[in-house]
GROMACS .gro file of C-alpha atoms in nm:
model
  272
    1UNK     CA    1  18.072  -3.991  13.838
    2UNK     CA    2  18.149  -3.588  13.772
    3UNK     CA    3  17.808  -3.550  13.714
    4UNK     CA    4  17.668  -3.732  14.112
    5UNK     CA    5  17.952  -3.466  14.243
    6UNK     CA    6  17.839  -3.166  13.999
    7UNK     CA    7  17.479  -3.285  14.095
    8UNK     CA    8  17.473  -3.340  14.446
    9UNK     CA    9  17.760  -3.170  14.540
   10UNK     CA   10  17.863  -3.488  14.660
   11UNK     CA   11  18.199  -3.725  14.761
   12UNK     CA   12  18.303  -4.036  14.567
   13UNK     CA   13  18.483  -4.310  14.617
   14UNK     CA   14  18.517  -4.621  14.400
   15UNK     CA   15  18.603  -5.000  14.449
   16UNK     CA   16  18.817  -5.124  14.176
   17UNK     CA   17  19.109  -5.327  14.066
   18UNK     CA   18  19.436  -5.221  14.108
   19UNK     CA   19  19.540  -5.182  13.724
   20UNK     CA   20  19.218  -4.924  13.727
   21UNK     CA   21  19.306  -4.617  14.037
   22UNK     CA   22  19.523  -4.474  13.812
   23UNK     CA   23  19.284  -4.414  13.537
   24UNK     CA   24  19.014  -4.294  13.812
   25UNK     CA   25  19.230  -4.079  13.985
   26UNK     CA   26  19.184  -3.887  13.623
   27UNK     CA   27  18.809  -3.745  13.779
   28UNK     CA   28  18.930  -3.502  14.057
   29UNK     CA   29  18.608  -3.577  14.202
   30UNK     CA   30  18.741  -3.855  14.341
   31UNK     CA   31  18.831  -3.871  14.652
   32UNK     CA   32  18.947  -4.279  14.721
   33UNK     CA   33  18.987  -4.562  14.490
   34UNK     CA   34  18.967  -4.836  14.712
   35UNK     CA   35  19.195  -5.171  14.610
   36UNK     CA   36  18.955  -5.496  14.549
   37UNK     CA   37  19.053  -5.777  14.291
   38UNK     CA   38  18.701  -5.826  14.157
   39UNK     CA   39  18.645  -6.238  14.037
   40UNK     CA   40  18.681  -6.481  14.241
   41UNK     CA   41  19.044  -6.488  14.368
   42UNK     CA   42  19.004  -6.272  14.661
   43UNK     CA   43  19.035  -6.417  15.049
   44UNK     CA   44  18.794  -6.407  15.328
   45UNK     CA   45  19.096  -6.152  15.496
   46UNK     CA   46  19.003  -5.916  15.098
   47UNK     CA   47  18.700  -5.928  15.131
   48UNK     CA   48  18.653  -5.886  15.523
   49UNK     CA   49  18.846  -5.546  15.445
   50UNK     CA   50  18.587  -5.445  15.158
   51UNK     CA   51  18.332  -5.479  15.408
   52UNK     CA   52  18.515  -5.259  15.692
   53UNK     CA   53  18.603  -5.002  15.407
   54UNK     CA   54  18.257  -4.984  15.354
   55UNK     CA   55  18.067  -4.921  15.621
   56UNK     CA   56  18.315  -4.678  15.765
   57UNK     CA   57  18.227  -4.380  15.558
   58UNK     CA   58  17.857  -4.268  15.605
   59UNK     CA   59  17.789  -4.360  15.289
   60UNK     CA   60  17.417  -4.299  15.162
   61UNK     CA   61  17.478  -4.417  14.787
   62UNK     CA   62  17.621  -4.727  14.613
   63UNK     CA   63  17.650  -4.785  14.221
   64UNK     CA   64  17.676  -5.159  14.179
   65UNK     CA   65  17.876  -5.239  13.864
   66UNK     CA   66  17.890  -5.627  14.005
   67UNK     CA   67  17.737  -5.931  14.106
   68UNK     CA   68  17.753  -6.274  14.301
   69UNK     CA   69  17.616  -6.407  14.546
   70UNK     CA   70  17.931  -6.272  14.762
   71UNK     CA   71  17.870  -5.874  14.639
   72UNK     CA   72  17.481  -5.947  14.698
   73UNK     CA   73  17.607  -6.048  15.089
   74UNK     CA   74  17.904  -5.775  15.086
   75UNK     CA   75  17.654  -5.525  15.027
   76UNK     CA   76  17.336  -5.596  15.276
   77UNK     CA   77  17.641  -5.580  15.549
   78UNK     CA   78  17.681  -5.250  15.418
   79UNK     CA   79  17.457  -5.008  15.582
   80UNK     CA   80  17.443  -4.840  15.266
   81UNK     CA   81  17.043  -4.724  15.243
   82UNK     CA   82  17.090  -4.631  14.849
   83UNK     CA   83  17.216  -4.919  14.651
   84UNK     CA   84  17.159  -4.909  14.257
   85UNK     CA   85  17.223  -5.222  14.001
   86UNK     CA   86  17.103  -5.441  13.792
   87UNK     CA   87  17.178  -5.769  13.878
   88UNK     CA   88  17.216  -5.926  14.228
   89UNK     CA   89  16.910  -5.909  14.488
   90UNK     CA   90  17.132  -5.673  14.733
   91UNK     CA   91  17.022  -5.405  14.552
   92UNK     CA   92  16.742  -5.100  14.632
   93UNK     CA   93  16.662  -5.020  14.348
   94UNK     CA   94  16.696  -5.235  14.006
   95UNK     CA   95  16.822  -5.084  13.658
   96UNK     CA   96  16.704  -5.168  13.377
   97UNK     CA   97  16.892  -5.338  13.073
   98UNK     CA   98  17.068  -5.131  12.817
   99UNK     CA   99  16.892  -4.930  12.580
  100UNK     CA  100  17.034  -4.854  12.167
  101UNK     CA  101  17.342  -4.624  12.173
  102UNK     CA  102  17.634  -4.499  12.336
  103UNK     CA  103  17.761  -4.702  12.631
  104UNK     CA  104  17.857  -4.420  12.813
  105UNK     CA  105  17.578  -4.293  12.798
  106UNK     CA  106  17.321  -4.579  12.850
  107UNK     CA  107  17.469  -4.565  13.211
  108UNK     CA  108  17.189  -4.262  13.273
  109UNK     CA  109  16.969  -4.535  13.424
  110UNK     CA  110  17.215  -4.570  13.712
  111UNK     CA  111  17.141  -4.212  13.772
  112UNK     CA  112  16.776  -4.183  13.770
  113UNK     CA  113  16.666  -4.302  14.109
  114UNK     CA  114  16.891  -4.014  14.263
  115UNK     CA  115  16.811  -3.709  14.059
  116UNK     CA  116  17.063  -3.675  13.891
  117UNK     CA  117  17.037  -3.621  13.486
  118UNK     CA  118  17.344  -3.789  13.265
  119UNK     CA  119  17.475  -3.595  12.914
  120UNK     CA  120  17.770  -3.805  12.851
  121UNK     CA  121  17.815  -3.670  12.520
  122UNK     CA  122  17.899  -3.345  12.709
  123UNK     CA  123  18.155  -3.428  12.958
  124UNK     CA  124  18.605  -3.308  12.949
  125UNK     CA  125  18.840  -3.443  13.136
  126UNK     CA  126  18.929  -3.151  13.351
  127UNK     CA  127  19.380  -3.194  13.355
  128UNK     CA  128  19.637  -2.945  13.529
  129UNK     CA  129  19.689  -2.691  13.337
  130UNK     CA  130  20.090  -2.764  13.403
  131UNK     CA  131  20.054  -3.133  13.245
  132UNK     CA  132  19.915  -2.956  12.986
  133UNK     CA  133  20.153  -2.717  12.916
  134UNK     CA  134  20.433  -2.993  12.940
  135UNK     CA  135  20.279  -3.217  12.650
  136UNK     CA  136  20.287  -2.863  12.441
  137UNK     CA  137  20.666  -2.880  12.489
  138UNK     CA  138  20.669  -3.254  12.400
  139UNK     CA  139  20.535  -3.223  11.989
  140UNK     CA  140  20.736  -3.160  11.691
  141UNK     CA  141  20.808  -2.785  11.591
  142UNK     CA  142  20.645  -2.616  11.352
  143UNK     CA  143  20.310  -2.508  11.214
  144UNK     CA  144  20.113  -2.793  11.070
  145UNK     CA  145  19.871  -3.039  11.191
  146UNK     CA  146  19.988  -3.258  11.474
  147UNK     CA  147  19.867  -3.576  11.407
  148UNK     CA  148  19.920  -3.882  11.681
  149UNK     CA  149  19.966  -4.224  11.589
  150UNK     CA  150  19.881  -4.454  11.803
  151UNK     CA  151  19.896  -4.859  11.777
  152UNK     CA  152  19.754  -5.034  12.004
  153UNK     CA  153  19.991  -5.322  11.924
  154UNK     CA  154  19.733  -5.645  11.965
  155UNK     CA  155  19.737  -5.953  11.774
  156UNK     CA  156  19.526  -5.803  11.510
  157UNK     CA  157  19.626  -5.476  11.492
  158UNK     CA  158  19.802  -5.371  11.122
  159UNK     CA  159  20.207  -5.416  11.110
  160UNK     CA  160  20.448  -5.177  11.241
  161UNK     CA  161  20.547  -5.141  10.815
  162UNK     CA  162  20.159  -5.127  10.745
  163UNK     CA  163  20.169  -4.837  11.056
  164UNK     CA  164  20.484  -4.656  10.895
  165UNK     CA  165  20.303  -4.669  10.533
  166UNK     CA  166  20.023  -4.519  10.683
  167UNK     CA  167  20.237  -4.215  10.831
  168UNK     CA  168  20.448  -4.147  10.491
  169UNK     CA  169  20.135  -4.182  10.315
  170UNK     CA  170  19.983  -3.915  10.570
  171UNK     CA  171  20.278  -3.716  10.504
  172UNK     CA  172  20.283  -3.705  10.129
  173UNK     CA  173  19.886  -3.502  10.134
  174UNK     CA  174  20.024  -3.302  10.398
  175UNK     CA  175  20.415  -3.152  10.360
  176UNK     CA  176  20.406  -3.046  10.719
  177UNK     CA  177  20.184  -3.248  10.922
  178UNK     CA  178  20.328  -3.318  11.257
  179UNK     CA  179  20.391  -3.690  11.351
  180UNK     CA  180  20.398  -3.827  11.667
  181UNK     CA  181  20.322  -4.110  11.861
  182UNK     CA  182  20.380  -4.254  12.238
  183UNK     CA  183  20.644  -4.447  12.321
  184UNK     CA  184  20.503  -4.788  12.285
  185UNK     CA  185  20.530  -5.142  12.044
  186UNK     CA  186  20.502  -4.997  11.750
  187UNK     CA  187  20.639  -4.646  11.796
  188UNK     CA  188  21.022  -4.724  11.721
  189UNK     CA  189  20.839  -4.850  11.317
  190UNK     CA  190  20.732  -4.475  11.343
  191UNK     CA  191  21.089  -4.294  11.428
  192UNK     CA  192  21.164  -4.199  11.015
  193UNK     CA  193  20.799  -4.041  10.926
  194UNK     CA  194  20.876  -3.826  11.255
  195UNK     CA  195  21.179  -3.897  11.459
  196UNK     CA  196  21.053  -3.707  11.757
  197UNK     CA  197  20.895  -3.968  12.019
  198UNK     CA  198  20.686  -3.830  12.261
  199UNK     CA  199  20.636  -4.111  12.548
  200UNK     CA  200  20.325  -4.078  12.763
  201UNK     CA  201  20.379  -4.289  13.059
  202UNK     CA  202  20.075  -4.275  13.236
  203UNK     CA  203  19.669  -4.231  13.210
  204UNK     CA  204  19.752  -3.943  13.293
  205UNK     CA  205  20.040  -3.777  13.031
  206UNK     CA  206  19.859  -3.977  12.778
  207UNK     CA  207  19.553  -3.750  12.825
  208UNK     CA  208  19.673  -3.488  12.763
  209UNK     CA  209  19.914  -3.565  12.515
  210UNK     CA  210  19.549  -3.702  12.323
  211UNK     CA  211  19.414  -3.342  12.402
  212UNK     CA  212  19.769  -3.077  12.252
  213UNK     CA  213  19.701  -3.270  11.937
  214UNK     CA  214  19.450  -3.182  11.632
  215UNK     CA  215  19.365  -3.557  11.606
  216UNK     CA  216  19.428  -3.931  11.681
  217UNK     CA  217  19.443  -4.223  11.448
  218UNK     CA  218  19.455  -4.533  11.659
  219UNK     CA  219  19.339  -4.892  11.697
  220UNK     CA  220  19.460  -4.822  12.089
  221UNK     CA  221  19.067  -4.800  12.281
  222UNK     CA  222  19.252  -4.662  12.596
  223UNK     CA  223  19.368  -4.352  12.356
  224UNK     CA  224  19.007  -4.371  12.148
  225UNK     CA  225  18.858  -4.308  12.487
  226UNK     CA  226  19.161  -4.156  12.587
  227UNK     CA  227  19.017  -3.856  12.276
  228UNK     CA  228  18.579  -3.900  12.327
  229UNK     CA  229  18.656  -3.802  12.662
  230UNK     CA  230  18.864  -3.426  12.623
  231UNK     CA  231  18.618  -3.434  12.245
  232UNK     CA  232  18.953  -3.433  12.035
  233UNK     CA  233  18.889  -3.549  11.658
  234UNK     CA  234  18.938  -3.917  11.605
  235UNK     CA  235  18.940  -4.225  11.392
  236UNK     CA  236  18.947  -4.521  11.583
  237UNK     CA  237  19.062  -4.797  11.374
  238UNK     CA  238  18.852  -5.132  11.427
  239UNK     CA  239  18.589  -4.957  11.663
  240UNK     CA  240  18.282  -4.958  11.460
  241UNK     CA  241  18.039  -5.160  11.687
  242UNK     CA  242  17.715  -4.982  11.833
  243UNK     CA  243  17.730  -4.856  12.092
  244UNK     CA  244  18.139  -4.912  12.143
  245UNK     CA  245  18.162  -4.423  12.023
  246UNK     CA  246  17.989  -4.121  12.019
  247UNK     CA  247  17.790  -3.997  11.717
  248UNK     CA  248  17.990  -3.728  11.631
  249UNK     CA  249  18.109  -3.523  11.312
  250UNK     CA  250  18.441  -3.525  11.471
  251UNK     CA  251  18.455  -3.898  11.525
  252UNK     CA  252  18.571  -4.148  11.226
  253UNK     CA  253  18.479  -4.509  11.354
  254UNK     CA  254  18.593  -4.800  11.102
  255UNK     CA  255  18.562  -5.134  11.109
  256UNK     CA  256  18.766  -5.476  11.119
  257UNK     CA  257  19.108  -5.339  11.149
  258UNK     CA  258  19.217  -5.606  10.805
  259UNK     CA  259  19.025  -5.533  10.561
  260UNK     CA  260  19.091  -5.100  10.633
  261UNK     CA  261  19.268  -4.982  10.296
  262UNK     CA  262  19.538  -4.693  10.325
  263UNK     CA  263  19.246  -4.466  10.117
  264UNK     CA  264  19.018  -4.537  10.368
  265UNK     CA  265  19.183  -4.420  10.664
  266UNK     CA  266  19.343  -4.121  10.454
  267UNK     CA  267  18.897  -4.013  10.396
  268UNK     CA  268  18.843  -4.086  10.707
  269UNK     CA  269  19.112  -3.842  10.791
  270UNK     CA  270  18.989  -3.576  10.577
  271UNK     CA  271  19.321  -3.585  10.316
  272UNK     CA  272  19.295  -3.919  10.077
   0.00000   0.00000   0.00000
């Protein structure tokens, strides 16, 4: 979306579930989010409102990432001349199935029909200066490196005790390290590792926090993606599947969380 805005000088609107609106607001080029609960539970009134929202502006291009008879009918009635998608009969341009490699780069197929090039790995989020400064001000004082520990909190994640043990092990290797944890399900266990917690209340605050630290250690897919998009060095637990993260020297993707031991994590952090 950023490539389209930059290379075509285009205005962008996004139709998405309400839960995704906050994430899209990270991208300044998005002028408006049209809230719609994609799936099978929308009513005819919801459908009609969405149709009105996409017919009223003079849209020239639609990138279609959904499918189904209802959405095909919607797009065919939209009057948008260029409709690009992988599935469905209402698209004017059909894109091929994704190739191997990072999933974000695979979206280049959607941009080729409109003459836009994509190098997803060079993209970085642009965050408000005040938000970045607030994140930096919230960090623990000191001169040591700042490490963000962000447990995902899922059923397959480490226990709170394992996270605390890892924090203690990191401190034993890097005594002046400043360990930070955003407030969440497992964060209380890290208070003994570093009593100053930094609260990440929304996507912008989370992105600013990730930008402010030196390294992110996380089992949370959202925090891992924010590290990718901000260029912060990352050790991602349980995210070694092909195509999930880009190939960078500053990104270490480790496999099955349950099988990971403390030494492997410390090695990935470069402090073993």
